[in-house]
PDB file of C-alpha atoms in Angstrom:
ATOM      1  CA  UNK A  19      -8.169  25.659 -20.155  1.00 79.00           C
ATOM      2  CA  UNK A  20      -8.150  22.303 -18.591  1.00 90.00           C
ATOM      3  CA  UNK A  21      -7.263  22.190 -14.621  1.00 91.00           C
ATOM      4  CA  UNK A  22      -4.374  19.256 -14.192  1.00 91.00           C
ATOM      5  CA  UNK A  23      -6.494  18.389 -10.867  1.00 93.00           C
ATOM      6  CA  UNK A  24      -9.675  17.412 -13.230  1.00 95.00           C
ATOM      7  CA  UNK A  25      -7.753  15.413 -15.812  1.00 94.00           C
ATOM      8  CA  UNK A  26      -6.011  13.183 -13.151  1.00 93.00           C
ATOM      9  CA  UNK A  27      -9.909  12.229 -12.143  1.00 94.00           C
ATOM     10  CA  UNK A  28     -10.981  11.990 -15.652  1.00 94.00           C
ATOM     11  CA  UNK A  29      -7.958   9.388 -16.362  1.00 94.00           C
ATOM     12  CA  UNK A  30      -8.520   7.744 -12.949  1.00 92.00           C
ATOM     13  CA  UNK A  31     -12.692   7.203 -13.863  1.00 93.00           C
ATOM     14  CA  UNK A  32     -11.645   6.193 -17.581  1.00 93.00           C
ATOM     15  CA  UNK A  33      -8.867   3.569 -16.215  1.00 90.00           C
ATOM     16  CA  UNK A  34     -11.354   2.457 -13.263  1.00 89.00           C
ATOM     17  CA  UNK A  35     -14.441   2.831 -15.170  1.00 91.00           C
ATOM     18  CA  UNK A  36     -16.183   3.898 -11.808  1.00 91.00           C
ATOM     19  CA  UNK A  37     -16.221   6.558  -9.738  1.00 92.00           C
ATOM     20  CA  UNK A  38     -15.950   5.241  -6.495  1.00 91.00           C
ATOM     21  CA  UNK A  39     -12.931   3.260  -7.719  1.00 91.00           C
ATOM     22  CA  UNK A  40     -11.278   6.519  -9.210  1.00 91.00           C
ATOM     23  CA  UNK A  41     -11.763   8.095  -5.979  1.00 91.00           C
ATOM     24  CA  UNK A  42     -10.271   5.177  -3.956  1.00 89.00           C
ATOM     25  CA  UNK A  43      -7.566   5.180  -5.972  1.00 87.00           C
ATOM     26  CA  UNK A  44      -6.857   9.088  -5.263  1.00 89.00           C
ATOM     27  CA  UNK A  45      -8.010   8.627  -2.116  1.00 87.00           C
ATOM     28  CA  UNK A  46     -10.495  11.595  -2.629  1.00 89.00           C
ATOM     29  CA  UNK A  47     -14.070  11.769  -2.046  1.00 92.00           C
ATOM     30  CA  UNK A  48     -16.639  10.212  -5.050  1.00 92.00           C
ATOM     31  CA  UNK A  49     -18.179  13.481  -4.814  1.00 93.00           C
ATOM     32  CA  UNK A  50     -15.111  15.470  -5.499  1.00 94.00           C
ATOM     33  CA  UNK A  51     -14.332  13.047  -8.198  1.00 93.00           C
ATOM     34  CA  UNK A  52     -17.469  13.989 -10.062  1.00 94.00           C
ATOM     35  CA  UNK A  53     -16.776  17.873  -9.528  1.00 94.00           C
ATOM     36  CA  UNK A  54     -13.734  17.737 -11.380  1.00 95.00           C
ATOM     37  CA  UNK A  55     -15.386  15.673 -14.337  1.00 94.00           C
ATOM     38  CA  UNK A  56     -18.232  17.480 -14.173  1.00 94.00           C
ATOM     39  CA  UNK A  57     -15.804  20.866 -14.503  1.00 94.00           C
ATOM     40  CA  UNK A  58     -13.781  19.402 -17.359  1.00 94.00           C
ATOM     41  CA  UNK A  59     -16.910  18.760 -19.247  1.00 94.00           C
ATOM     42  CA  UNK A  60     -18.083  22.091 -19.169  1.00 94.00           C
ATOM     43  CA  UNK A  61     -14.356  23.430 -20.207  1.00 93.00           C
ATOM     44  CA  UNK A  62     -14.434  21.081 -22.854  1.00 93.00           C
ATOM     45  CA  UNK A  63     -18.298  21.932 -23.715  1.00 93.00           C
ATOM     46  CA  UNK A  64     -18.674  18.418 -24.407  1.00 92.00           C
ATOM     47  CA  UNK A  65     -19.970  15.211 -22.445  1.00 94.00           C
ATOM     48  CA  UNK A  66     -17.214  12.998 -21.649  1.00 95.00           C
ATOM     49  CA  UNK A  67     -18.455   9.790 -19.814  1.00 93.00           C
ATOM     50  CA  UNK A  68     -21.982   8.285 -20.282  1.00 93.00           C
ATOM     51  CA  UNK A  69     -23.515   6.827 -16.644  1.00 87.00           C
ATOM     52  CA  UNK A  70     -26.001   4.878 -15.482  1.00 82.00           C
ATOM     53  CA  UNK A  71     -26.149   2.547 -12.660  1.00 76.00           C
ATOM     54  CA  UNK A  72     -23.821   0.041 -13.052  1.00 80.00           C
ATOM     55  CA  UNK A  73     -21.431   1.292 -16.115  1.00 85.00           C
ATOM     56  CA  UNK A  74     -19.642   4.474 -16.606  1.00 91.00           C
ATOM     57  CA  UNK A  75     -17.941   4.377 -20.533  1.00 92.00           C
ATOM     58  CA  UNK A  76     -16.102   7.240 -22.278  1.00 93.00           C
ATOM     59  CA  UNK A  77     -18.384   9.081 -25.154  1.00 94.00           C
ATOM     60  CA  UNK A  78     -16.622   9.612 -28.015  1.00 94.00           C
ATOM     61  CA  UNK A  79     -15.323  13.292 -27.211  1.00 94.00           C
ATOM     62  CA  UNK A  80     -14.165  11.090 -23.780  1.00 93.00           C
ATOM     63  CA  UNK A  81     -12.059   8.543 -25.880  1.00 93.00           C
ATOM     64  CA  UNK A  82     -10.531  11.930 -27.671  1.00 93.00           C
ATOM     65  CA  UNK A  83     -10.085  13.256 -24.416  1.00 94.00           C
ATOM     66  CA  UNK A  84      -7.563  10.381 -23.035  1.00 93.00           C
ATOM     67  CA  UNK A  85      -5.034  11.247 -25.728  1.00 91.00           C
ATOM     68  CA  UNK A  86      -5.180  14.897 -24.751  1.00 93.00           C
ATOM     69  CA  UNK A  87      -5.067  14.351 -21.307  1.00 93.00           C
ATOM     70  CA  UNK A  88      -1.880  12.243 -21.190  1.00 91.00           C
ATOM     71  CA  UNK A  89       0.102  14.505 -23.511  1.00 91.00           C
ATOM     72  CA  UNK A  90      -1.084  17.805 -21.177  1.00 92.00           C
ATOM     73  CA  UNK A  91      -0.017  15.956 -17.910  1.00 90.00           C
ATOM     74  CA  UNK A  92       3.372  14.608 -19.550  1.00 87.00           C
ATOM     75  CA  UNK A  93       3.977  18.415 -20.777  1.00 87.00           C
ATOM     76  CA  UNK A  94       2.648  19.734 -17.220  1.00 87.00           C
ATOM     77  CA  UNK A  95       4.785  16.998 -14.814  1.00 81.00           C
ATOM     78  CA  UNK A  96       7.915  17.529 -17.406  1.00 76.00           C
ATOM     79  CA  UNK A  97       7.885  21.168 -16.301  1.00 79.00           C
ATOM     80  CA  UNK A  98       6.787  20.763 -13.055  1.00 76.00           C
ATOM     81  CA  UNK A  99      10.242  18.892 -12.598  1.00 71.00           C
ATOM     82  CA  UNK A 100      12.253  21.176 -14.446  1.00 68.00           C
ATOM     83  CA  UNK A 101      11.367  24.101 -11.997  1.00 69.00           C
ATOM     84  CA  UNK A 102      11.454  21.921  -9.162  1.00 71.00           C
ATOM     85  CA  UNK A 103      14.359  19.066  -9.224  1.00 66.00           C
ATOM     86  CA  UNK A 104      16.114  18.373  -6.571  1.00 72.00           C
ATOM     87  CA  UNK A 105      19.967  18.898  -5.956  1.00 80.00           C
ATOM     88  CA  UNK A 106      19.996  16.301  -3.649  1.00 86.00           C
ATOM     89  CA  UNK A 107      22.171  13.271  -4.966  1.00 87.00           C
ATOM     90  CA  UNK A 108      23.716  10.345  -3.365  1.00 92.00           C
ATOM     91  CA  UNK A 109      22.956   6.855  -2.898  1.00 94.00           C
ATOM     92  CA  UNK A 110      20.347   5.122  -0.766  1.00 96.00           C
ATOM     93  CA  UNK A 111      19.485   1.328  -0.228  1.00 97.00           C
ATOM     94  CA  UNK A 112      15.882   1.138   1.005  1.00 97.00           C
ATOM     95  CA  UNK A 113      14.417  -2.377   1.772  1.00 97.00           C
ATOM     96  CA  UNK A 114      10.343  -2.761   2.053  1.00 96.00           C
ATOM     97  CA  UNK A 115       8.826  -5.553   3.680  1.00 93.00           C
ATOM     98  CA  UNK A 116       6.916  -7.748   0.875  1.00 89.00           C
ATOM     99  CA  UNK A 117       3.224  -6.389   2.182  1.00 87.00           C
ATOM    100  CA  UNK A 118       3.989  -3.004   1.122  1.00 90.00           C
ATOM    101  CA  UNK A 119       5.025  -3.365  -2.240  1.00 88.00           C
ATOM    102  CA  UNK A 120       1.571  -4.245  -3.939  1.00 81.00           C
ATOM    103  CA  UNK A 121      -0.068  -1.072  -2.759  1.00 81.00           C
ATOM    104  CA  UNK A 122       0.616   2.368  -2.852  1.00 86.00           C
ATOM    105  CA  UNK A 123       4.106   2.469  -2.012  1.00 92.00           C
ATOM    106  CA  UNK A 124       5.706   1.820  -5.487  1.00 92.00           C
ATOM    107  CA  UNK A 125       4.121   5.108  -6.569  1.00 91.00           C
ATOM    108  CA  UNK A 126       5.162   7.111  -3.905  1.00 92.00           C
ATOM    109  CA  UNK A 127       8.931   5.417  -4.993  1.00 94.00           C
ATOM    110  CA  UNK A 128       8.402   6.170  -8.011  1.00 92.00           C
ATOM    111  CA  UNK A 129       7.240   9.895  -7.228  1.00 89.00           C
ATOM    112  CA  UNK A 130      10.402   9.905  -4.837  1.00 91.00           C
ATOM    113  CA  UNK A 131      12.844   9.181  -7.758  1.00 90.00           C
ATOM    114  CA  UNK A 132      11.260  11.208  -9.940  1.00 85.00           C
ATOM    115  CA  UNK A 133      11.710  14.589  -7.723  1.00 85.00           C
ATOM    116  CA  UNK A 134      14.919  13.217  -6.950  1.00 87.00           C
ATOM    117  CA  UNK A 135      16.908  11.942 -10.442  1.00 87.00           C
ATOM    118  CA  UNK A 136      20.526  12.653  -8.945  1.00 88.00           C
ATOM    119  CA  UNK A 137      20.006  10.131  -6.016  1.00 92.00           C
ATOM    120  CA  UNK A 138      21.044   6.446  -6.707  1.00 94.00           C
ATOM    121  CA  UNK A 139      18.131   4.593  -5.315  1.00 95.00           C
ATOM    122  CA  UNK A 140      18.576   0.695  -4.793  1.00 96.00           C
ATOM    123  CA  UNK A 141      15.011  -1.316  -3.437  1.00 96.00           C
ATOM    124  CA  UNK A 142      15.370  -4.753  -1.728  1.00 96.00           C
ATOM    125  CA  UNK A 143      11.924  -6.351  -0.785  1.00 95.00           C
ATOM    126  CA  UNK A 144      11.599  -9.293   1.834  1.00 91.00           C
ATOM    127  CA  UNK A 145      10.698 -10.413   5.245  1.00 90.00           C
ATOM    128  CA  UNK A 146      10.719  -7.268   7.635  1.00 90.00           C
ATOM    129  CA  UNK A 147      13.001 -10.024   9.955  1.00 90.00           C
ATOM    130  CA  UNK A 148      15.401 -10.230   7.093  1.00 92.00           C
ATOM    131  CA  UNK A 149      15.350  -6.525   6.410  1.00 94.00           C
ATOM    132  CA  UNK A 150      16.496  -5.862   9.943  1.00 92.00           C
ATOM    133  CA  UNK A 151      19.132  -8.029   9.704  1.00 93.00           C
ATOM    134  CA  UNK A 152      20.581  -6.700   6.161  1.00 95.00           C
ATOM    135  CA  UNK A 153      19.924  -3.149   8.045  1.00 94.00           C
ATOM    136  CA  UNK A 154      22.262  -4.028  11.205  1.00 93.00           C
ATOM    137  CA  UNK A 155      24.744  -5.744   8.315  1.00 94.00           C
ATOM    138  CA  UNK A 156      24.896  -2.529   6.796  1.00 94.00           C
ATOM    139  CA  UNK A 157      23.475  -3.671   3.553  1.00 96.00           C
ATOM    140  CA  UNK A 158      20.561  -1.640   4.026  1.00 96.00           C
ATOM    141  CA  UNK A 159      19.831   2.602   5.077  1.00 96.00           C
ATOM    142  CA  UNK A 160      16.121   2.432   5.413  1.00 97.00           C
ATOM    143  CA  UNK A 161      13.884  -0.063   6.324  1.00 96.00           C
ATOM    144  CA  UNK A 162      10.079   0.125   5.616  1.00 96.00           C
ATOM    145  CA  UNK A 163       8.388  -3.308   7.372  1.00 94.00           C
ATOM    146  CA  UNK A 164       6.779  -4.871  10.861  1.00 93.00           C
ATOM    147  CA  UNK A 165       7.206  -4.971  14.181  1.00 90.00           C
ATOM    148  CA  UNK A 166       4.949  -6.375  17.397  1.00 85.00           C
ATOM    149  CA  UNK A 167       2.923  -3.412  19.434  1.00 80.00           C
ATOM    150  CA  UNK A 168       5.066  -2.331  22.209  1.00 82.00           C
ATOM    151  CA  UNK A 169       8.576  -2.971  20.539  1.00 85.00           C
ATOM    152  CA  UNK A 170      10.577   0.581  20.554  1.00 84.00           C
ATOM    153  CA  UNK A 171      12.720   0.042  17.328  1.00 86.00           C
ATOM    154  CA  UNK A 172      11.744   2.392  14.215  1.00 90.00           C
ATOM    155  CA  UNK A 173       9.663   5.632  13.584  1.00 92.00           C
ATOM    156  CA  UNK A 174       5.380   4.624  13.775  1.00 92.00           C
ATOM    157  CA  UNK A 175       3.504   5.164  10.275  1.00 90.00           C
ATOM    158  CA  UNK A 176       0.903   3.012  10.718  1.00 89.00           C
ATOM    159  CA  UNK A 177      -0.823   0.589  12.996  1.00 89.00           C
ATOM    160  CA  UNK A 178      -3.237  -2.252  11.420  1.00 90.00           C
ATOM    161  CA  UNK A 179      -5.202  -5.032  12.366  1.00 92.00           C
ATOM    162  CA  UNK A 180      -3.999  -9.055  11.734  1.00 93.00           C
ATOM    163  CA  UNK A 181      -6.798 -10.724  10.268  1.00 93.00           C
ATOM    164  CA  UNK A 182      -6.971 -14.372   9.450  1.00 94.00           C
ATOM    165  CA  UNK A 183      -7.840 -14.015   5.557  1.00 94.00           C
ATOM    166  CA  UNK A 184      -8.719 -17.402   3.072  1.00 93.00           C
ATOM    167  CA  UNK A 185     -10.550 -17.525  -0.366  1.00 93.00           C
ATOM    168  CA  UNK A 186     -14.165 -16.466  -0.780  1.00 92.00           C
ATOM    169  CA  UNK A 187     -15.487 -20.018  -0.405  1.00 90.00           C
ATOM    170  CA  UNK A 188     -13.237 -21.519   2.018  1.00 89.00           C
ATOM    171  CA  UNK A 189     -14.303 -23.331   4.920  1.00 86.00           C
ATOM    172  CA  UNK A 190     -12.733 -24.225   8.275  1.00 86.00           C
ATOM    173  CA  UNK A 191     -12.723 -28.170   9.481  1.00 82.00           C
ATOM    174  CA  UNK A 192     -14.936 -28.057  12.312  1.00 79.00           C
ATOM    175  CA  UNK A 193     -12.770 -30.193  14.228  1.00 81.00           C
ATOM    176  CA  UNK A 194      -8.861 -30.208  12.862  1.00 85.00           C
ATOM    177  CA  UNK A 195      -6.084 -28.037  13.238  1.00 91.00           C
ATOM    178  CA  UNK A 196      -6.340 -24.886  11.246  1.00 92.00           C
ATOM    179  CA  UNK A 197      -4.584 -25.241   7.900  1.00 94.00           C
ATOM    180  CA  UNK A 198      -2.376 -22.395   7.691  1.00 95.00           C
ATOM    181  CA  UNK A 199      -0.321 -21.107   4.878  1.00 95.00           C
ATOM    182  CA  UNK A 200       2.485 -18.632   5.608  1.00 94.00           C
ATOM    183  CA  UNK A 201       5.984 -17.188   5.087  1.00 93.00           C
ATOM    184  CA  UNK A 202       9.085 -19.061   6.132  1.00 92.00           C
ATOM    185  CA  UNK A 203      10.350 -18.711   9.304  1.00 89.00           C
ATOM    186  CA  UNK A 204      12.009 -16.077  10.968  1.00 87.00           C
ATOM    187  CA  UNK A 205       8.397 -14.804   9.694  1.00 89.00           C
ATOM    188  CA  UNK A 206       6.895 -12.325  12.092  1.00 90.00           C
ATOM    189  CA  UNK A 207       3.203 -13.340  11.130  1.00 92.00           C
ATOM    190  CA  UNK A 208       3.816 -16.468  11.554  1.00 93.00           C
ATOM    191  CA  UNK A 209       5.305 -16.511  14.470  1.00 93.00           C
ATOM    192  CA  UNK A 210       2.568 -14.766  15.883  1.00 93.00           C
ATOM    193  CA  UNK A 211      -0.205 -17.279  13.736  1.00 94.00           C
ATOM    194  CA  UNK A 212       1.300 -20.344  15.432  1.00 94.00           C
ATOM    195  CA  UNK A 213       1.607 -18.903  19.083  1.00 93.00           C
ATOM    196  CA  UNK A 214      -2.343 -17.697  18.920  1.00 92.00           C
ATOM    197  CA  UNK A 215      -3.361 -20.670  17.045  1.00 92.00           C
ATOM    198  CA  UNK A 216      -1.996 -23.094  19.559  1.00 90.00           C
ATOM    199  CA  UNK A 217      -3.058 -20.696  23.018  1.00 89.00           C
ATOM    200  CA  UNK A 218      -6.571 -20.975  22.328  1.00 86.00           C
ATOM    201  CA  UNK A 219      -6.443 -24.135  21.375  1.00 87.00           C
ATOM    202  CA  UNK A 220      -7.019 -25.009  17.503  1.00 87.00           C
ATOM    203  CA  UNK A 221      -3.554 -25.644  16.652  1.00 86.00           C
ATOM    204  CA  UNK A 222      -2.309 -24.964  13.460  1.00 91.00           C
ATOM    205  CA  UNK A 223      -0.755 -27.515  10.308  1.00 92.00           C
ATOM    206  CA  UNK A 224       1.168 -25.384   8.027  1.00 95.00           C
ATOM    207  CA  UNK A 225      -0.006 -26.708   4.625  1.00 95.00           C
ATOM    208  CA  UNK A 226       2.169 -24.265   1.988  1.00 95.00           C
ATOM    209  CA  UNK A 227       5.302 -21.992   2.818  1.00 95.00           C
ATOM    210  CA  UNK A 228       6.192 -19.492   0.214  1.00 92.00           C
ATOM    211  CA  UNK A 229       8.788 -16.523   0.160  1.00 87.00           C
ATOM    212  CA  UNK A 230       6.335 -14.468  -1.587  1.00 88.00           C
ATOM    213  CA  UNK A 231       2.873 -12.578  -0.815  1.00 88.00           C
ATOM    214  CA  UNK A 232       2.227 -13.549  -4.640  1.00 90.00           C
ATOM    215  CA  UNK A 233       3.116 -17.463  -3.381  1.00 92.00           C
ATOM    216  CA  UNK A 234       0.937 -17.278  -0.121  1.00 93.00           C
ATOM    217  CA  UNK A 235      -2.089 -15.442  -1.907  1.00 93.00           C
ATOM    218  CA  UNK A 236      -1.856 -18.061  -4.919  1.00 95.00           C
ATOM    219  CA  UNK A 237      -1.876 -21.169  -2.002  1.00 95.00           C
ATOM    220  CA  UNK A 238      -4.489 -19.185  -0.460  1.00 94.00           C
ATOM    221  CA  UNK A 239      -6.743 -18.676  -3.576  1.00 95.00           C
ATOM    222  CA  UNK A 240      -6.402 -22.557  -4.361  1.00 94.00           C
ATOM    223  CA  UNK A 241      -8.187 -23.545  -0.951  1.00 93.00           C
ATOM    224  CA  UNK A 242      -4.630 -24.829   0.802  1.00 94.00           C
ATOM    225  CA  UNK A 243      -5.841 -22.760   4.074  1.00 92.00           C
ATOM    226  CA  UNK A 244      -5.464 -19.153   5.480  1.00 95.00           C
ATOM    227  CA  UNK A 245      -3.022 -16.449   5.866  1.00 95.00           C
ATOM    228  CA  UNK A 246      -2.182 -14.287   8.718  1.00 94.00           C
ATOM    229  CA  UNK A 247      -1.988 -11.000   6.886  1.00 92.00           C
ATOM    230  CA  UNK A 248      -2.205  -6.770   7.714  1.00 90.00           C
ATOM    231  CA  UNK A 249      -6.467  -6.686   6.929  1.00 86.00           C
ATOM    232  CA  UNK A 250      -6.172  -2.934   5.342  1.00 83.00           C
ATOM    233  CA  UNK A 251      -3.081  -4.612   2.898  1.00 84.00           C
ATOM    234  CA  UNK A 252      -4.897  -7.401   1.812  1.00 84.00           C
ATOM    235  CA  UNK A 253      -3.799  -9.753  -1.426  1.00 86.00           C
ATOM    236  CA  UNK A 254      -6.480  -9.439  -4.452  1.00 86.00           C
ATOM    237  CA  UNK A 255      -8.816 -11.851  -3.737  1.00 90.00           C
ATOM    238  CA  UNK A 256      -8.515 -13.031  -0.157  1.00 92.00           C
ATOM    239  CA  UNK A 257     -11.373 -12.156   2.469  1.00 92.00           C
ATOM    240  CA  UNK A 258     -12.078 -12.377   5.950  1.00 91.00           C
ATOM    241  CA  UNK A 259     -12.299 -16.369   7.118  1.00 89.00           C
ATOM    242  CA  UNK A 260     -15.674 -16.288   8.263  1.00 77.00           C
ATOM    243  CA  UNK A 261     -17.041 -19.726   9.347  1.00 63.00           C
ATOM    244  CA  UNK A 262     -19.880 -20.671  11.761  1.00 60.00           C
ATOM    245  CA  UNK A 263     -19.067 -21.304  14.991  1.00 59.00           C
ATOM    246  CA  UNK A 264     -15.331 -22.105  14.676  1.00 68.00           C
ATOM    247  CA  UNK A 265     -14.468 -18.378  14.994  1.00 80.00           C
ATOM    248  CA  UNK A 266     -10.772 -17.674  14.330  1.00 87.00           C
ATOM    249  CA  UNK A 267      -8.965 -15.793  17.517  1.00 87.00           C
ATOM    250  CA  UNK A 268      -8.080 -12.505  17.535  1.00 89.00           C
ATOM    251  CA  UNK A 269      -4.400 -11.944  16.421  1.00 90.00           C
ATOM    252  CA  UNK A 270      -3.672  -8.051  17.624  1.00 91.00           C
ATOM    253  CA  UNK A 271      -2.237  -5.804  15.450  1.00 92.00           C
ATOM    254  CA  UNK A 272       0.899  -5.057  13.838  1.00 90.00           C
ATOM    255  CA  UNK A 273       2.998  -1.864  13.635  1.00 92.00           C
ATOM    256  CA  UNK A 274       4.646  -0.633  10.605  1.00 93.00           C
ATOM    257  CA  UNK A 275       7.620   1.362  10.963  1.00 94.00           C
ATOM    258  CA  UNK A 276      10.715   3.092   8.845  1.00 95.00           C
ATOM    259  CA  UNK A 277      13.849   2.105  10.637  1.00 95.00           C
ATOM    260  CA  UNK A 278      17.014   3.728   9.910  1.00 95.00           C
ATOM    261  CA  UNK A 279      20.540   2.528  10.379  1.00 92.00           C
ATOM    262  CA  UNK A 280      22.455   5.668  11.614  1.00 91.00           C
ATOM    263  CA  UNK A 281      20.817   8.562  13.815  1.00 88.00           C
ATOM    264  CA  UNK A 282      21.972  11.041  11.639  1.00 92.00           C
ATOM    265  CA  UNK A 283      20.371  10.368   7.894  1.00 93.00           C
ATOM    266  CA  UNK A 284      22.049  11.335   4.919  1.00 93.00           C
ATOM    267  CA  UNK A 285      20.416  13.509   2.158  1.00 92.00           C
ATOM    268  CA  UNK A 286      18.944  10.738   0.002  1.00 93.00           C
ATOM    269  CA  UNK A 287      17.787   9.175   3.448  1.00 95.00           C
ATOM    270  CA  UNK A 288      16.552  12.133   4.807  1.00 93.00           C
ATOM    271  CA  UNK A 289      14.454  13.093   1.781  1.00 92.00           C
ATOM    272  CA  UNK A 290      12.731   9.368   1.357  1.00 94.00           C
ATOM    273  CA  UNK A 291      12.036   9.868   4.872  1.00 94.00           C
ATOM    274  CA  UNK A 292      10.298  12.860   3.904  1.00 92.00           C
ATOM    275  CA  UNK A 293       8.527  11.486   1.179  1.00 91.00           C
ATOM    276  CA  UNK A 294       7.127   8.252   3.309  1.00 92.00           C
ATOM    277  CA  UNK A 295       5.854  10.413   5.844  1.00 90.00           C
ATOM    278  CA  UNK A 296       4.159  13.093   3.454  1.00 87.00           C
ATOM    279  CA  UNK A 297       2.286  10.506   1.983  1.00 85.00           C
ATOM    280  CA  UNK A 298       1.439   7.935   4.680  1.00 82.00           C
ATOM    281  CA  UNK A 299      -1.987   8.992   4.347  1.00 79.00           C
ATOM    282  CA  UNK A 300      -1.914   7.386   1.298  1.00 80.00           C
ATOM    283  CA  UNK A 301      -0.863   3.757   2.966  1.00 79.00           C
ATOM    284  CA  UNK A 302      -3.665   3.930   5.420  1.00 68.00           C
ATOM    285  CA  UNK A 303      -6.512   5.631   3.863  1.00 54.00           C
ATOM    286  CA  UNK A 304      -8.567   2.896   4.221  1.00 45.00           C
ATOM    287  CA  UNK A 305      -7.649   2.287   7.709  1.00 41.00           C
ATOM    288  CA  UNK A 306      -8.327   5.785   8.934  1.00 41.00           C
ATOM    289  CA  UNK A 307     -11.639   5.039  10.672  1.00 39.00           C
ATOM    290  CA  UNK A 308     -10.539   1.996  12.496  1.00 39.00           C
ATOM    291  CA  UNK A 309      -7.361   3.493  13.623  1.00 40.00           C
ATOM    292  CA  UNK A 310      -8.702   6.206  15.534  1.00 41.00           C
ATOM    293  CA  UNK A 311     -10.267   3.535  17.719  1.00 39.00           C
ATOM    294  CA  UNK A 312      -7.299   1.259  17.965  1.00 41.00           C
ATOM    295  CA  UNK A 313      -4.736   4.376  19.120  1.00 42.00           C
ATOM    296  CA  UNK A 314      -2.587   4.347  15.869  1.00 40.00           C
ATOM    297  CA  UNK A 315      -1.681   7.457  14.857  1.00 39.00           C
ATOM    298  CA  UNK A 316       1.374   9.064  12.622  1.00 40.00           C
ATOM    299  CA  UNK A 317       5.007   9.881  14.397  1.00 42.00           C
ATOM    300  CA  UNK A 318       7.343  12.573  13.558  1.00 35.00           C
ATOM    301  CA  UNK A 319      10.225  11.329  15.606  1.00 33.00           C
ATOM    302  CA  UNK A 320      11.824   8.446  16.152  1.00 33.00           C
TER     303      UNK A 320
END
């Protein structure tokens, strides 16, 4: 009676309380969003959310709904993997630069390990310059994390744009070096902050250093100066430094890429492989559009 499809929008509208922000989140279409609740309403013969321009709240037959919902996708996913589980099993030690991790990629992990229960799955997250490092150690299998535009290592997911990014209200010094806050070196971003910074001339003064995106995007937030940062990943919060005159220079892009430590992947590696690439569309949904024009595209070989 009720299509798995629509109830995953109804939840998504219910948890968002917005349409556009349900669809985001599933990176569908708002319109398709409000097929599916429109076609769950008429299975249900009752009206489940009540709209109007700036609110969208659950009726009473919608609050019902939730509990329903929940219980018929637990019951649906349950057998979903019982007819479906993997055989694969094994171990693999994937590390995931600290940029990822606050977006989509924990639930594609937590998809991956889901499909795959027999695989013992260990996650480090860090600096992508550390990551290499514990990769060519042999502490790592997979890597998911940066690297510059033209460098060879690693399969291409996705290309973005480096933006300079600050709090909502902060504003540049119209005359002193640009207050900068960033990761600890062997940083890649920052390397590549402090080289722009000082070739066209502004300089930089590194006000806060944390080992953390939460760390930079709290220094950030408090008005200790801007972050270097992937502008379709950004931290809650942080915007585009926009300020008169001073215009920030343009910092490139950045590539990120799965790196592997043998040629020939195992079956745990092998299938998270699988699973990045199947859902990379997922990581740069909201960079489609402005990847076409900057030559980024998906690989299928390394």
């Amino acid at each position: 009676m009720f299509d798995p499809v629509h109830l995953r929008s109804f939840l998504a509208v219910e948890r968002e309380r917005s349409f556009t922000a349900a669809a985001r989140r599933l990176g569908l279409r708002q319109s398709t969003v409000s097929q599916h609740v429109a076609k769950l309403e008429v299975a249900a013969g009752r009206r489940l959310f009540v709209r109007d321009t700036h609110t969208v709240e659950p009726t009473a037959d919608g609050s019902a709904m939730l509990g329903f919902a929940r219980e018929i996708l637990d019951r649906h996913d349950a057998a979903q993997r019982y007819f479906t589980e993997s055989t694969v099993s094994g171990r693999v030690r994937f590390g995931a630069s600290d940029d990822l991790v606050l977006h989509e990629l924990p639930a594609i992990l937590a998809e991956f390990r889901r499909g795959h229960p027999r695989v013992d799955f260990e996650l480090t997250v860090g600096l992508s310059e550390n990551l290499h490092r514990s990769l060519d150690n042999g502490e790592l299998d997979l890597m998911f994390g940066k690297r510059r535009p033209g460098e060879r290592h690693g399969e291409l997911i996705f290309r973005d744009k480096l933006e300079f990014l600050g709090a909502p209200d902060f504003v540049l010094d119209p005359d002193g070096p640009i207050p900068l806050v960033t990761y600890p070196h062997p940083s890649l971003t920052r390397e590549i902050a402090l080289d722009v910074l000082q070739r066209c001339g502004y300089g930089a003064r590194v006000t806060c250093v944390a080992d953390s995106l939460i760390g930079l995007s709290a220094a950030a937030l408090a008005g200790l100066g801007v972050v270097l940062h992937a502008s379709r990943l950004p931290p809650a919060g942080l915007v585009p430094v926009r300020s008169g005159a001073r215009r920030l220079p343009d910092a490139g892009h950045l590539d990120f890429v799965l790196v592997a430590r043998r040629s020939v992947l195992s079956e745990p590696e092998s299938a998270l492989r699988a699973a990045i690439l199947a859902n990379a569309d997922r990581l740069v949904r909201e960079a489609r559009d402005s990847d076409a024009h900057s030559g980024s595209s998906i690989h299928s070989a390394r």
